[in-house]
mmCIF file with all atom_site columns, C-alpha atoms in Angstrom:
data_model
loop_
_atom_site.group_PDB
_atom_site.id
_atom_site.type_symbol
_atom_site.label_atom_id
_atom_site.label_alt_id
_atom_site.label_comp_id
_atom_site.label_asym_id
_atom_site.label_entity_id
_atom_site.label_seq_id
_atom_site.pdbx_PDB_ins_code
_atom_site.Cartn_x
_atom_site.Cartn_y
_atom_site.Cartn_z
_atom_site.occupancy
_atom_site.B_iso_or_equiv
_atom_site.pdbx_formal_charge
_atom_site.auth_seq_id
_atom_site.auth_comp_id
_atom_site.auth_asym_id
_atom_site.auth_atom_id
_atom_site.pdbx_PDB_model_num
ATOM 1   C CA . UNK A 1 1   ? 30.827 2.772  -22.968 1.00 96.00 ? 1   UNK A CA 1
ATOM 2   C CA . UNK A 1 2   ? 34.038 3.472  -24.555 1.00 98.00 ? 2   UNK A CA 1
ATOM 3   C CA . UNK A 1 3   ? 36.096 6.487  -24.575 1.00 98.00 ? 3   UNK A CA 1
ATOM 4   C CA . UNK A 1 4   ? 38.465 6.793  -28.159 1.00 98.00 ? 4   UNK A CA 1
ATOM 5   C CA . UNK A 1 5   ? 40.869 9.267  -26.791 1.00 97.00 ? 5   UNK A CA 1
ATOM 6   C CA . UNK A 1 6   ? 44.503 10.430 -27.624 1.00 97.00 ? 6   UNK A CA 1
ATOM 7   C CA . UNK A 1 7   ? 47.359 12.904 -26.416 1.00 96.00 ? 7   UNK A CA 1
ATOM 8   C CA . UNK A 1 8   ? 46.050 16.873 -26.485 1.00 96.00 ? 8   UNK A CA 1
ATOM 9   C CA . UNK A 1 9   ? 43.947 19.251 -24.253 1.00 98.00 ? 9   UNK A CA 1
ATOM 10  C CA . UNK A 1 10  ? 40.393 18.059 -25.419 1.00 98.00 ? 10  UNK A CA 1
ATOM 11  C CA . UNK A 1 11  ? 40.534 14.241 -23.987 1.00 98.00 ? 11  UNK A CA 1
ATOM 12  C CA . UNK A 1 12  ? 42.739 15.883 -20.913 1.00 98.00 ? 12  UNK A CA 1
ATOM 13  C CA . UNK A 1 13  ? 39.779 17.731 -20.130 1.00 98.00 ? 13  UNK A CA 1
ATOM 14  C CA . UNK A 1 14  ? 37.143 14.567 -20.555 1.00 98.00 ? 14  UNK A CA 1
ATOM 15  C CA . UNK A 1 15  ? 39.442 12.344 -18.441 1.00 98.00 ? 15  UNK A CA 1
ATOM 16  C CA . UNK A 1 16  ? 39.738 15.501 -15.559 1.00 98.00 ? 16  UNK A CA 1
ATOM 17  C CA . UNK A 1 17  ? 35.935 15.689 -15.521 1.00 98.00 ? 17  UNK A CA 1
ATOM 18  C CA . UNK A 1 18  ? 35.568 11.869 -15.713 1.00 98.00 ? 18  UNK A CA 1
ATOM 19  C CA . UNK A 1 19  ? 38.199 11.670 -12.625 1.00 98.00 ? 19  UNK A CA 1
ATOM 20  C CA . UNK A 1 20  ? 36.326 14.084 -10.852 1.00 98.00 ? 20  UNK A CA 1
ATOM 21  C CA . UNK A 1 21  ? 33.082 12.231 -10.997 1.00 98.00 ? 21  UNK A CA 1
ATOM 22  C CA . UNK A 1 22  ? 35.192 9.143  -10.138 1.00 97.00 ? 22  UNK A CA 1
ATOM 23  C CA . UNK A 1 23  ? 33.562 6.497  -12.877 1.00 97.00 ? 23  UNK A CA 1
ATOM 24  C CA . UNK A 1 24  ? 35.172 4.117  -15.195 1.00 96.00 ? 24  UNK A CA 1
ATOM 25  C CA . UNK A 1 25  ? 35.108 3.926  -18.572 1.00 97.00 ? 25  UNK A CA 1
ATOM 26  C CA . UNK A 1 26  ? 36.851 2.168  -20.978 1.00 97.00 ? 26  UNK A CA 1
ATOM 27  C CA . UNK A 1 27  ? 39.201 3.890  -22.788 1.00 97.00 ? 27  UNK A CA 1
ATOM 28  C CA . UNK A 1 28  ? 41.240 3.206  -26.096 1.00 97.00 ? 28  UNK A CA 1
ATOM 29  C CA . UNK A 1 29  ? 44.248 5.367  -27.317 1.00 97.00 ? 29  UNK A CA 1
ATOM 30  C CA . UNK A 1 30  ? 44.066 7.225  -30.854 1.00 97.00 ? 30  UNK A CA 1
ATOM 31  C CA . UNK A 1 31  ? 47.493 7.696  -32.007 1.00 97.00 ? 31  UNK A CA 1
ATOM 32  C CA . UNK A 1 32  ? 46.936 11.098 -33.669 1.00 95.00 ? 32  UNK A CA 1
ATOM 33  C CA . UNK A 1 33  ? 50.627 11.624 -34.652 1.00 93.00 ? 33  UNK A CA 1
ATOM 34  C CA . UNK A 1 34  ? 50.717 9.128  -36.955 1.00 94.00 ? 34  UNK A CA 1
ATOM 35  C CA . UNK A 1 35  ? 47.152 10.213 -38.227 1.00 93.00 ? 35  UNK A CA 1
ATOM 36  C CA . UNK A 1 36  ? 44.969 7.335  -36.788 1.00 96.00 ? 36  UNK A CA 1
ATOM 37  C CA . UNK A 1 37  ? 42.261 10.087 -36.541 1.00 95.00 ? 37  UNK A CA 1
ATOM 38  C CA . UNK A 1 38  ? 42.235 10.161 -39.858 1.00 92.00 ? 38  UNK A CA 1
ATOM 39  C CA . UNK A 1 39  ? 42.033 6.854  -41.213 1.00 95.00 ? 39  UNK A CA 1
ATOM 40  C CA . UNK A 1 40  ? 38.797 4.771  -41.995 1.00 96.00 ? 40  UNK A CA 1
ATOM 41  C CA . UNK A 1 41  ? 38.254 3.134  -39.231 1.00 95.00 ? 41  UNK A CA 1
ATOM 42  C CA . UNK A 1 42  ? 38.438 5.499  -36.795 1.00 97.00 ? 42  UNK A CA 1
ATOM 43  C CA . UNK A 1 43  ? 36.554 8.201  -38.945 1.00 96.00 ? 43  UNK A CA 1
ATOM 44  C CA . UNK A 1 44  ? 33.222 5.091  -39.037 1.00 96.00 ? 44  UNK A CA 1
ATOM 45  C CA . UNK A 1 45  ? 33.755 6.141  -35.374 1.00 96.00 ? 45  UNK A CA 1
ATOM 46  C CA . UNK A 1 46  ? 33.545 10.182 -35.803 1.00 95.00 ? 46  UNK A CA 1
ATOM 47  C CA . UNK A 1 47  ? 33.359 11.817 -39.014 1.00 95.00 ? 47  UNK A CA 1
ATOM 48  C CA . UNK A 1 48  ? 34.970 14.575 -37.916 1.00 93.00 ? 48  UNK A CA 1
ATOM 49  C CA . UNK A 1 49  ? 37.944 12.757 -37.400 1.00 94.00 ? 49  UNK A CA 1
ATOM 50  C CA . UNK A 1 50  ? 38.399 15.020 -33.609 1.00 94.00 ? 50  UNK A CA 1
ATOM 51  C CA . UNK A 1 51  ? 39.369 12.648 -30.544 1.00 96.00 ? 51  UNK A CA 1
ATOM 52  C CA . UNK A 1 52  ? 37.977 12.726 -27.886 1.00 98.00 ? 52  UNK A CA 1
ATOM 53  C CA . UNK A 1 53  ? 34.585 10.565 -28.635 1.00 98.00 ? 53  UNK A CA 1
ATOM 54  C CA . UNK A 1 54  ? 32.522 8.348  -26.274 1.00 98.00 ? 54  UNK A CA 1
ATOM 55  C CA . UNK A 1 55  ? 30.927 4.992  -27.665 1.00 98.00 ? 55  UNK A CA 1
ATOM 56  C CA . UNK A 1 56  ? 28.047 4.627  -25.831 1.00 97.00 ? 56  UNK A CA 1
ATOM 57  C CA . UNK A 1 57  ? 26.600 0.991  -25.101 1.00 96.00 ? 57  UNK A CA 1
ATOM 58  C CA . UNK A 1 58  ? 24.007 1.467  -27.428 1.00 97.00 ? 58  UNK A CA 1
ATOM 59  C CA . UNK A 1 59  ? 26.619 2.751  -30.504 1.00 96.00 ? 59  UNK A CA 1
ATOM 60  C CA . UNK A 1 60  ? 25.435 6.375  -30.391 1.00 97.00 ? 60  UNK A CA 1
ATOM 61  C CA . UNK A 1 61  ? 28.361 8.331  -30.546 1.00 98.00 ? 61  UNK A CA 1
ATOM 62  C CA . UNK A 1 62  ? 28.812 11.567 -28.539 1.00 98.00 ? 62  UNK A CA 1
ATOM 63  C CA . UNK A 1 63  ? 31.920 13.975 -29.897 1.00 96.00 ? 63  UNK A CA 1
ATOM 64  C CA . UNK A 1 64  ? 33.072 17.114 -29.038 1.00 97.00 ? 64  UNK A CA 1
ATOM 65  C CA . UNK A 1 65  ? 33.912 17.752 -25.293 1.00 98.00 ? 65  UNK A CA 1
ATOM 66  C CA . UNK A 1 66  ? 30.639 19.681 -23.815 1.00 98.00 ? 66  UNK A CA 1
ATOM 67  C CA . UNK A 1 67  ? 28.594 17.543 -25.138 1.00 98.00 ? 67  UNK A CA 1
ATOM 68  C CA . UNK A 1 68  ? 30.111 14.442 -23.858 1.00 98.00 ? 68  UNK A CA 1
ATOM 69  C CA . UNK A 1 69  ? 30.573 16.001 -20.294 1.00 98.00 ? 69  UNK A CA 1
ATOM 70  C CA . UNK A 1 70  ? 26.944 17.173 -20.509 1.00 98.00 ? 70  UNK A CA 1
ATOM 71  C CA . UNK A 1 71  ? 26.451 13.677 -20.916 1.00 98.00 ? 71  UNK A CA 1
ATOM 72  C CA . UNK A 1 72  ? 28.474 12.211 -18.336 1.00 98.00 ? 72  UNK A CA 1
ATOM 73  C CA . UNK A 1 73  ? 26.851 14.771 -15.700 1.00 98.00 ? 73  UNK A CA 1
ATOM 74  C CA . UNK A 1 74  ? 22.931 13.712 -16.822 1.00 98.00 ? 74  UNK A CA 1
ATOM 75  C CA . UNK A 1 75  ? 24.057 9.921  -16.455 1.00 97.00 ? 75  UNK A CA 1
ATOM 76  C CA . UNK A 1 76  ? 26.357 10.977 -12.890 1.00 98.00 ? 76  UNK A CA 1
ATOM 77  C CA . UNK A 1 77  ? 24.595 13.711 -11.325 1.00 98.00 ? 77  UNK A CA 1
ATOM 78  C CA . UNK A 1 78  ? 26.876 13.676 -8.130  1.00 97.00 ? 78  UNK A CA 1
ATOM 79  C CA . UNK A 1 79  ? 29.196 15.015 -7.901  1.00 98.00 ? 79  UNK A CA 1
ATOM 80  C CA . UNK A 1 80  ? 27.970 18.295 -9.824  1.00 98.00 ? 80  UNK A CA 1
ATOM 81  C CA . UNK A 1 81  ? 30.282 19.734 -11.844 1.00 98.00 ? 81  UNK A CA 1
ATOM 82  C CA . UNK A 1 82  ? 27.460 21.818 -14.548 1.00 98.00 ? 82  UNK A CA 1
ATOM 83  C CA . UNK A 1 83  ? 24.779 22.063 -12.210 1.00 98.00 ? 83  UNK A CA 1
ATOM 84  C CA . UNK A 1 84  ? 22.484 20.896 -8.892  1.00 98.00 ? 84  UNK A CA 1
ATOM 85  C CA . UNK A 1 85  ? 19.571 23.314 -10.522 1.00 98.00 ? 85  UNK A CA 1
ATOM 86  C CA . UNK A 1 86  ? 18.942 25.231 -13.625 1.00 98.00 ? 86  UNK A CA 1
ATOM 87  C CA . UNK A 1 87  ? 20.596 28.469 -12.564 1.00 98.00 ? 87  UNK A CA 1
ATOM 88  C CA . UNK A 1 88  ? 23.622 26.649 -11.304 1.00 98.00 ? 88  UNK A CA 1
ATOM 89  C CA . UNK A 1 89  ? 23.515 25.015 -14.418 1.00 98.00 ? 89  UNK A CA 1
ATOM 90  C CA . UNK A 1 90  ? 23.201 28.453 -16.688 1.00 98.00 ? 90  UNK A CA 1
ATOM 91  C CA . UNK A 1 91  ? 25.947 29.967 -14.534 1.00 98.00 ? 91  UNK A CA 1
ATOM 92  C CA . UNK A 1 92  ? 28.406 27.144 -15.400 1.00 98.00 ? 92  UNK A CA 1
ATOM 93  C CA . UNK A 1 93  ? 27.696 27.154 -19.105 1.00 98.00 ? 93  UNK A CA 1
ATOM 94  C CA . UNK A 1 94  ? 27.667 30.736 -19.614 1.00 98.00 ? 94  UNK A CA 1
ATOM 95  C CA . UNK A 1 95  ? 31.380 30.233 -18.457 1.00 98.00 ? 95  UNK A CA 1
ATOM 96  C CA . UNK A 1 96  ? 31.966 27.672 -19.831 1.00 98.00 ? 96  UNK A CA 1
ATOM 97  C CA . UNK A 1 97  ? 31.089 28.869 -23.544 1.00 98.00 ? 97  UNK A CA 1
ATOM 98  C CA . UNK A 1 98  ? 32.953 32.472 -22.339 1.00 98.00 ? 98  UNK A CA 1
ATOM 99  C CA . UNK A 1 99  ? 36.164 30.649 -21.640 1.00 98.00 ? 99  UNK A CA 1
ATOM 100 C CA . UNK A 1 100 ? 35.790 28.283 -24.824 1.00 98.00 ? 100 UNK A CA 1
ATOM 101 C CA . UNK A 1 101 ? 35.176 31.181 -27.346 1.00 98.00 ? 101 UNK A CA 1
ATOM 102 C CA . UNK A 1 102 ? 37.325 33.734 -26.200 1.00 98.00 ? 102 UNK A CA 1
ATOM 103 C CA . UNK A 1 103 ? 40.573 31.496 -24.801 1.00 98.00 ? 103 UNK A CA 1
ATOM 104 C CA . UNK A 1 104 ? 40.737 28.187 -26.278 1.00 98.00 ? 104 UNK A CA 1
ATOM 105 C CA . UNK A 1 105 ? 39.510 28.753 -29.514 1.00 98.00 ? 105 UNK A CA 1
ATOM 106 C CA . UNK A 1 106 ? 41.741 31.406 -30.154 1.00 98.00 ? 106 UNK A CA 1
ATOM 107 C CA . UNK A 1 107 ? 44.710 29.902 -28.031 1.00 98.00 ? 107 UNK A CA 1
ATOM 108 C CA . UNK A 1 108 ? 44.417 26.691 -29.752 1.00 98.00 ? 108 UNK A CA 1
ATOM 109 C CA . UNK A 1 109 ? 44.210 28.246 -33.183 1.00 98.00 ? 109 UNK A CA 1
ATOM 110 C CA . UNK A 1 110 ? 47.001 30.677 -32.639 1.00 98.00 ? 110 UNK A CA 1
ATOM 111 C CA . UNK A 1 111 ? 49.182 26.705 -32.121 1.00 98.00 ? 111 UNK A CA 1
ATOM 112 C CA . UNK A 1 112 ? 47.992 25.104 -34.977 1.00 97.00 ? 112 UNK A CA 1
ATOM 113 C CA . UNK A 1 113 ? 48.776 28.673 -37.229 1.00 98.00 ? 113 UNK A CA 1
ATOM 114 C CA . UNK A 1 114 ? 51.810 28.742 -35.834 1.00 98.00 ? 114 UNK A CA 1
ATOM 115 C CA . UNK A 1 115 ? 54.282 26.670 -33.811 1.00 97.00 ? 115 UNK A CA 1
ATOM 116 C CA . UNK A 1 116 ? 52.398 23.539 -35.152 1.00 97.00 ? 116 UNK A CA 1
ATOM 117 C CA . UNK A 1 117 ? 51.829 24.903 -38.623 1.00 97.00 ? 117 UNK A CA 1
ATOM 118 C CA . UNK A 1 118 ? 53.728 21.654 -40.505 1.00 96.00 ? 118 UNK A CA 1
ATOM 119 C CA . UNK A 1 119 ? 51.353 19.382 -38.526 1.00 94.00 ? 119 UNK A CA 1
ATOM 120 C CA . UNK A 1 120 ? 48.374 20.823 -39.284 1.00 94.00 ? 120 UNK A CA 1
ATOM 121 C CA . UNK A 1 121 ? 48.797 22.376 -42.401 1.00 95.00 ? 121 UNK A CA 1
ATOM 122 C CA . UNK A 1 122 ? 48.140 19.119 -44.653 1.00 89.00 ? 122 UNK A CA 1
ATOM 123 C CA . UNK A 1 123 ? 44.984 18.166 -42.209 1.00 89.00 ? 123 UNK A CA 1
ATOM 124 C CA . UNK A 1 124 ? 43.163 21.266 -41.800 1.00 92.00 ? 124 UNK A CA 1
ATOM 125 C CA . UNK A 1 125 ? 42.246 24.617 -43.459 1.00 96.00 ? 125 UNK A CA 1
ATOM 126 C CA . UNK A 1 126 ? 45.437 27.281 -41.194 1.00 97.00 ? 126 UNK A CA 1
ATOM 127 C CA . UNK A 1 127 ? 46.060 30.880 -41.774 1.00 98.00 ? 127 UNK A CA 1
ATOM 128 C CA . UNK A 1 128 ? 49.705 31.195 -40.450 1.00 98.00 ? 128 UNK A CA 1
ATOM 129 C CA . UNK A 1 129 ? 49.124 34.940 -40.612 1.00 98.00 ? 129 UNK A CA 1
ATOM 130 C CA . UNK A 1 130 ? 46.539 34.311 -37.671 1.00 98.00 ? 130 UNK A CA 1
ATOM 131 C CA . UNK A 1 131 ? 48.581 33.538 -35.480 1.00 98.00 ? 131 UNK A CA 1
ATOM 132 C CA . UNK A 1 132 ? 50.196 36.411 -33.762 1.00 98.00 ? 132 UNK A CA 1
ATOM 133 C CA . UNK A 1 133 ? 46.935 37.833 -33.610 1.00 98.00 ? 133 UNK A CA 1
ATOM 134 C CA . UNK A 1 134 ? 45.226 34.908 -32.433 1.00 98.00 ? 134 UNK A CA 1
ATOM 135 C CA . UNK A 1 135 ? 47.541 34.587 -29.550 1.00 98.00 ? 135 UNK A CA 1
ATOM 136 C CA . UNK A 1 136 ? 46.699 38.114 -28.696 1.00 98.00 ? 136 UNK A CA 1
ATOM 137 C CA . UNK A 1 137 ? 43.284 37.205 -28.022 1.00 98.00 ? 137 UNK A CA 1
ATOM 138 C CA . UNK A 1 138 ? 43.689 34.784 -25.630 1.00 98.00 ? 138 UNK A CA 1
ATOM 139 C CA . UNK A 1 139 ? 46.057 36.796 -23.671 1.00 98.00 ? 139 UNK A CA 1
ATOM 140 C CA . UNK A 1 140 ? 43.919 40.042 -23.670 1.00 98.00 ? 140 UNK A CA 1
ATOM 141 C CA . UNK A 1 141 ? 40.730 38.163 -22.667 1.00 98.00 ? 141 UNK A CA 1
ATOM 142 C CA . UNK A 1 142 ? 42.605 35.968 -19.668 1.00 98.00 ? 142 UNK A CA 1
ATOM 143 C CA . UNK A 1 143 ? 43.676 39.284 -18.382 1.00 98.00 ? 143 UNK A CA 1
ATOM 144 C CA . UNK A 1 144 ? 39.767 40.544 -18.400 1.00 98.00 ? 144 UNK A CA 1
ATOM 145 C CA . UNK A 1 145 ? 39.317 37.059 -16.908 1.00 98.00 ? 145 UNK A CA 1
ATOM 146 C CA . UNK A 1 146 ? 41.875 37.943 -14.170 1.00 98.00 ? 146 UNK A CA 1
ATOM 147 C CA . UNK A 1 147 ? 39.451 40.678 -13.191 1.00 98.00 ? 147 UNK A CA 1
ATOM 148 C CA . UNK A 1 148 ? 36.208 38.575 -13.348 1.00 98.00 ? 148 UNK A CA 1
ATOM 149 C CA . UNK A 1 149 ? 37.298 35.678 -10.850 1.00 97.00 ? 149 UNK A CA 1
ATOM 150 C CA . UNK A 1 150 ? 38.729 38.366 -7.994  1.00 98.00 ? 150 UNK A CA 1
ATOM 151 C CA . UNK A 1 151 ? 37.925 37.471 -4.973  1.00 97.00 ? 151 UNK A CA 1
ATOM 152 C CA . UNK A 1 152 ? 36.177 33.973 -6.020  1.00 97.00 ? 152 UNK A CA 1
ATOM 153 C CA . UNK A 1 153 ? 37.382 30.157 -5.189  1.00 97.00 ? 153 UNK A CA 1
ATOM 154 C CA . UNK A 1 154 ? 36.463 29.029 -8.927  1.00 98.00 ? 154 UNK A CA 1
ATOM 155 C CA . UNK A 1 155 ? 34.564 30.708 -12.223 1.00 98.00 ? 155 UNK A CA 1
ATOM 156 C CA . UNK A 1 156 ? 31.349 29.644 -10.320 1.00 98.00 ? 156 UNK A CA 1
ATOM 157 C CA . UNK A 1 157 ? 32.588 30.978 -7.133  1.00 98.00 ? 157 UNK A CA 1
ATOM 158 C CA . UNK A 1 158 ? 32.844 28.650 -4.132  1.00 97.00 ? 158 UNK A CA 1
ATOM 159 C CA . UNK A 1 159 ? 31.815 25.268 -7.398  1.00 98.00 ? 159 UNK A CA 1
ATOM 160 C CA . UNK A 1 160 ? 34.357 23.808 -8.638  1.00 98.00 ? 160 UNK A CA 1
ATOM 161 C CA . UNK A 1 161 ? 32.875 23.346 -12.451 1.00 98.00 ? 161 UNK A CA 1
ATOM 162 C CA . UNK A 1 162 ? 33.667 21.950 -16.149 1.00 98.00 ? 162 UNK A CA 1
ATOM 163 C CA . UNK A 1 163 ? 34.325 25.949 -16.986 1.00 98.00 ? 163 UNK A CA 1
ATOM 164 C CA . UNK A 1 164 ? 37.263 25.224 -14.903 1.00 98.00 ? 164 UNK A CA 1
ATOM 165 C CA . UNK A 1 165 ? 38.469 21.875 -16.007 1.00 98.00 ? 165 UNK A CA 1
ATOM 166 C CA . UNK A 1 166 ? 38.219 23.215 -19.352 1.00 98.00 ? 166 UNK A CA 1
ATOM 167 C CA . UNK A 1 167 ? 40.197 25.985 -18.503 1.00 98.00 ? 167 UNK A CA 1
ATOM 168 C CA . UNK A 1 168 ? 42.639 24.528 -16.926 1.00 98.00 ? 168 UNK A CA 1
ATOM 169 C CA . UNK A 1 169 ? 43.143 21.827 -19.444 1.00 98.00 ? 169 UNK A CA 1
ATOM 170 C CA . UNK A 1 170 ? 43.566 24.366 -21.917 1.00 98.00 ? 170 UNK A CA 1
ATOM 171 C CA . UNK A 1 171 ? 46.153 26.942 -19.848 1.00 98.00 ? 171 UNK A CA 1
ATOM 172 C CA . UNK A 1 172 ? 48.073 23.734 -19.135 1.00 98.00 ? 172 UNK A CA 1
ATOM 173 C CA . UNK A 1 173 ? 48.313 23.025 -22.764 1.00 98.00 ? 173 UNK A CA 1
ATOM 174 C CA . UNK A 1 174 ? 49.432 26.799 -23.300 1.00 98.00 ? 174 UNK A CA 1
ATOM 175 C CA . UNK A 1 175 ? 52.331 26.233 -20.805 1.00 97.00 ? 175 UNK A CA 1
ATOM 176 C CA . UNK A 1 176 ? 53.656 23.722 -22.939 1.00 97.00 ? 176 UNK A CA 1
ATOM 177 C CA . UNK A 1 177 ? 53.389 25.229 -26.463 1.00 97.00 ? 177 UNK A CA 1
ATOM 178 C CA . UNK A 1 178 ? 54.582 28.787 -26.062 1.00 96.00 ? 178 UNK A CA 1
ATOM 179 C CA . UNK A 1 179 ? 51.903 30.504 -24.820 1.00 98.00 ? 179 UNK A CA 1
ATOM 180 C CA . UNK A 1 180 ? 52.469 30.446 -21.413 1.00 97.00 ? 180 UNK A CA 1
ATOM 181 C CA . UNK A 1 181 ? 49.907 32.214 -18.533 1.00 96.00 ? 181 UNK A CA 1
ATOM 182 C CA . UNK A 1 182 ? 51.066 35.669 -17.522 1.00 96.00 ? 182 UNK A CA 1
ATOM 183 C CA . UNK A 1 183 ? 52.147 35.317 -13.951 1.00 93.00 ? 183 UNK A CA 1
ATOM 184 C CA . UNK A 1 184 ? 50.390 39.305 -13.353 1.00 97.00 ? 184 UNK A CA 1
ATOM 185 C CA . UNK A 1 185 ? 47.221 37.652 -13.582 1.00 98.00 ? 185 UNK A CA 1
ATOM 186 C CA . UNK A 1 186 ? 47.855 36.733 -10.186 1.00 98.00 ? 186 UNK A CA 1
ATOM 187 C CA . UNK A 1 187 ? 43.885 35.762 -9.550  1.00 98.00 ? 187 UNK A CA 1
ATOM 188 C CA . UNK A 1 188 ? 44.143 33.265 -12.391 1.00 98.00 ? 188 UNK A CA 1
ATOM 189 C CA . UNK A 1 189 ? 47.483 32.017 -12.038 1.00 98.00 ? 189 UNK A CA 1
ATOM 190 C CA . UNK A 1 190 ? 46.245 31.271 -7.891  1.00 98.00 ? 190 UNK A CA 1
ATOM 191 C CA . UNK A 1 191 ? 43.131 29.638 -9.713  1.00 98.00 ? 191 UNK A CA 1
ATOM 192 C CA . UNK A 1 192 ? 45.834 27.500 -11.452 1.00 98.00 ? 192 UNK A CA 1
ATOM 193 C CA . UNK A 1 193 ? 47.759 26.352 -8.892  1.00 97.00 ? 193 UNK A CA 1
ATOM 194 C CA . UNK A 1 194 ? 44.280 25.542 -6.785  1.00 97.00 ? 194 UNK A CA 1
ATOM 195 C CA . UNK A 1 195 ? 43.040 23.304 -10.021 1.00 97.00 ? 195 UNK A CA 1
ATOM 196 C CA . UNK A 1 196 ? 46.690 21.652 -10.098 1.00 97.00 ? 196 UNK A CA 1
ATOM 197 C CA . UNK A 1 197 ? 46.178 20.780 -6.302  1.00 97.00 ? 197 UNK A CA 1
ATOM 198 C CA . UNK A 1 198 ? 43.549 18.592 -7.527  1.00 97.00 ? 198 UNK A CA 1
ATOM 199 C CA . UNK A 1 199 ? 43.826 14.435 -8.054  1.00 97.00 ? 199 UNK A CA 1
ATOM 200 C CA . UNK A 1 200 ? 41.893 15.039 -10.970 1.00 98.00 ? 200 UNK A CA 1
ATOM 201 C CA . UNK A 1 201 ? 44.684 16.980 -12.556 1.00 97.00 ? 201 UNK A CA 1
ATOM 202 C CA . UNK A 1 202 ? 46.920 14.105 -12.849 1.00 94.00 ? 202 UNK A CA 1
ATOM 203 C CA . UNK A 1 203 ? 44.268 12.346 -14.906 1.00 89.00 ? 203 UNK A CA 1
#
């Protein structure tokens, strides 16, 4: 296998989950500043031009981050980090898809709209006028996440999960470009610190 990744949240979040189930893969860098990920050859690789994607041995080629952790955890079952059994499993992605709709969508969005607006404006369709709003949206639903993970280790509870590392890899991101995580969500902001303490952070 082969991992085509480059600098950003998304392959931060593959290479957390990899680290965390502690197998190697081969990686190769995408320089997406200089708009590799958009050039023929890498675009034979993924159409839709997004890094991360994973080569597998047989040239099927898995993009987009669930579905390449989803992947990774049916090849590695062990360490779990979706599921041991189907409700583990349906607890982690019913997180998982709450914190990727309602936080990093928007929070990424509200970046590209805004602060990153000349990068992305010639490469995808942006609606600067989004992204005050879009902001917004990630703020006001951390702070109902603030409520939901009171009193619990992790989104799953006592798990440690890819809701998290998703999370995480995308609240990390937000530290770094303006939209940083309101310290009076003090249940999420412990969360935080508890993910950082992690080896797989550094990944």
């Amino acid at each position: 296998m082969k991992l085509y990744q480059s600098i950003g949240p998304n392959p931060r979040v593959v290479n957390m989950f990899i680290a965390e189930k502690g197998v190697h893969i081969v990686r190769e860098e995408i320089d997406i500043m200089k708009g590799a990920n958009r050039q023929a050859e890498y675009l034979r690789v993924n159409p839709g031009g997004q890094s991360p994607a994973l080569v597998l041995d047989s040239g099927q080629v898995i993009s987009e981050v669930t579905a390449i952790c989803e992947y990774l955890e049916e090849k590695n079952p062990s360490p779990a980090l979706i599921g041991s059994t189907p409700e583990e499993r349906a607890e982690c992605r019913m997180w998982t898809r709450r914190v990727d709709l309602n936080i990093c969508e928007p929070l990424a969005n509200g970046y590209r709209f805004g602060e990153a607006l000349k990068f992305f404006e010639k490469r995808i369709p942006v609606v600067p006028e989004a992204s005050p709003g879009l902001k917004m949206i990630a703020q006001n639903r951390l702070k109902w996440l603030d409520g939901q993970i009171a009193g619990k280790d992790y989104l799953c509870g006592k798990r440690f999960t890819l809701a998290d590392i998703l999370l995480y890899g995308w609240l990390n991101f937000g530290n770094q470009v303006g939209q940083p995580l309101d310290t009076t969500n003090a249940n999420i902001a412990a969360w935080f610190a508890r993910g950082g303490e992690r080896p797989s952070a550094k990944a």
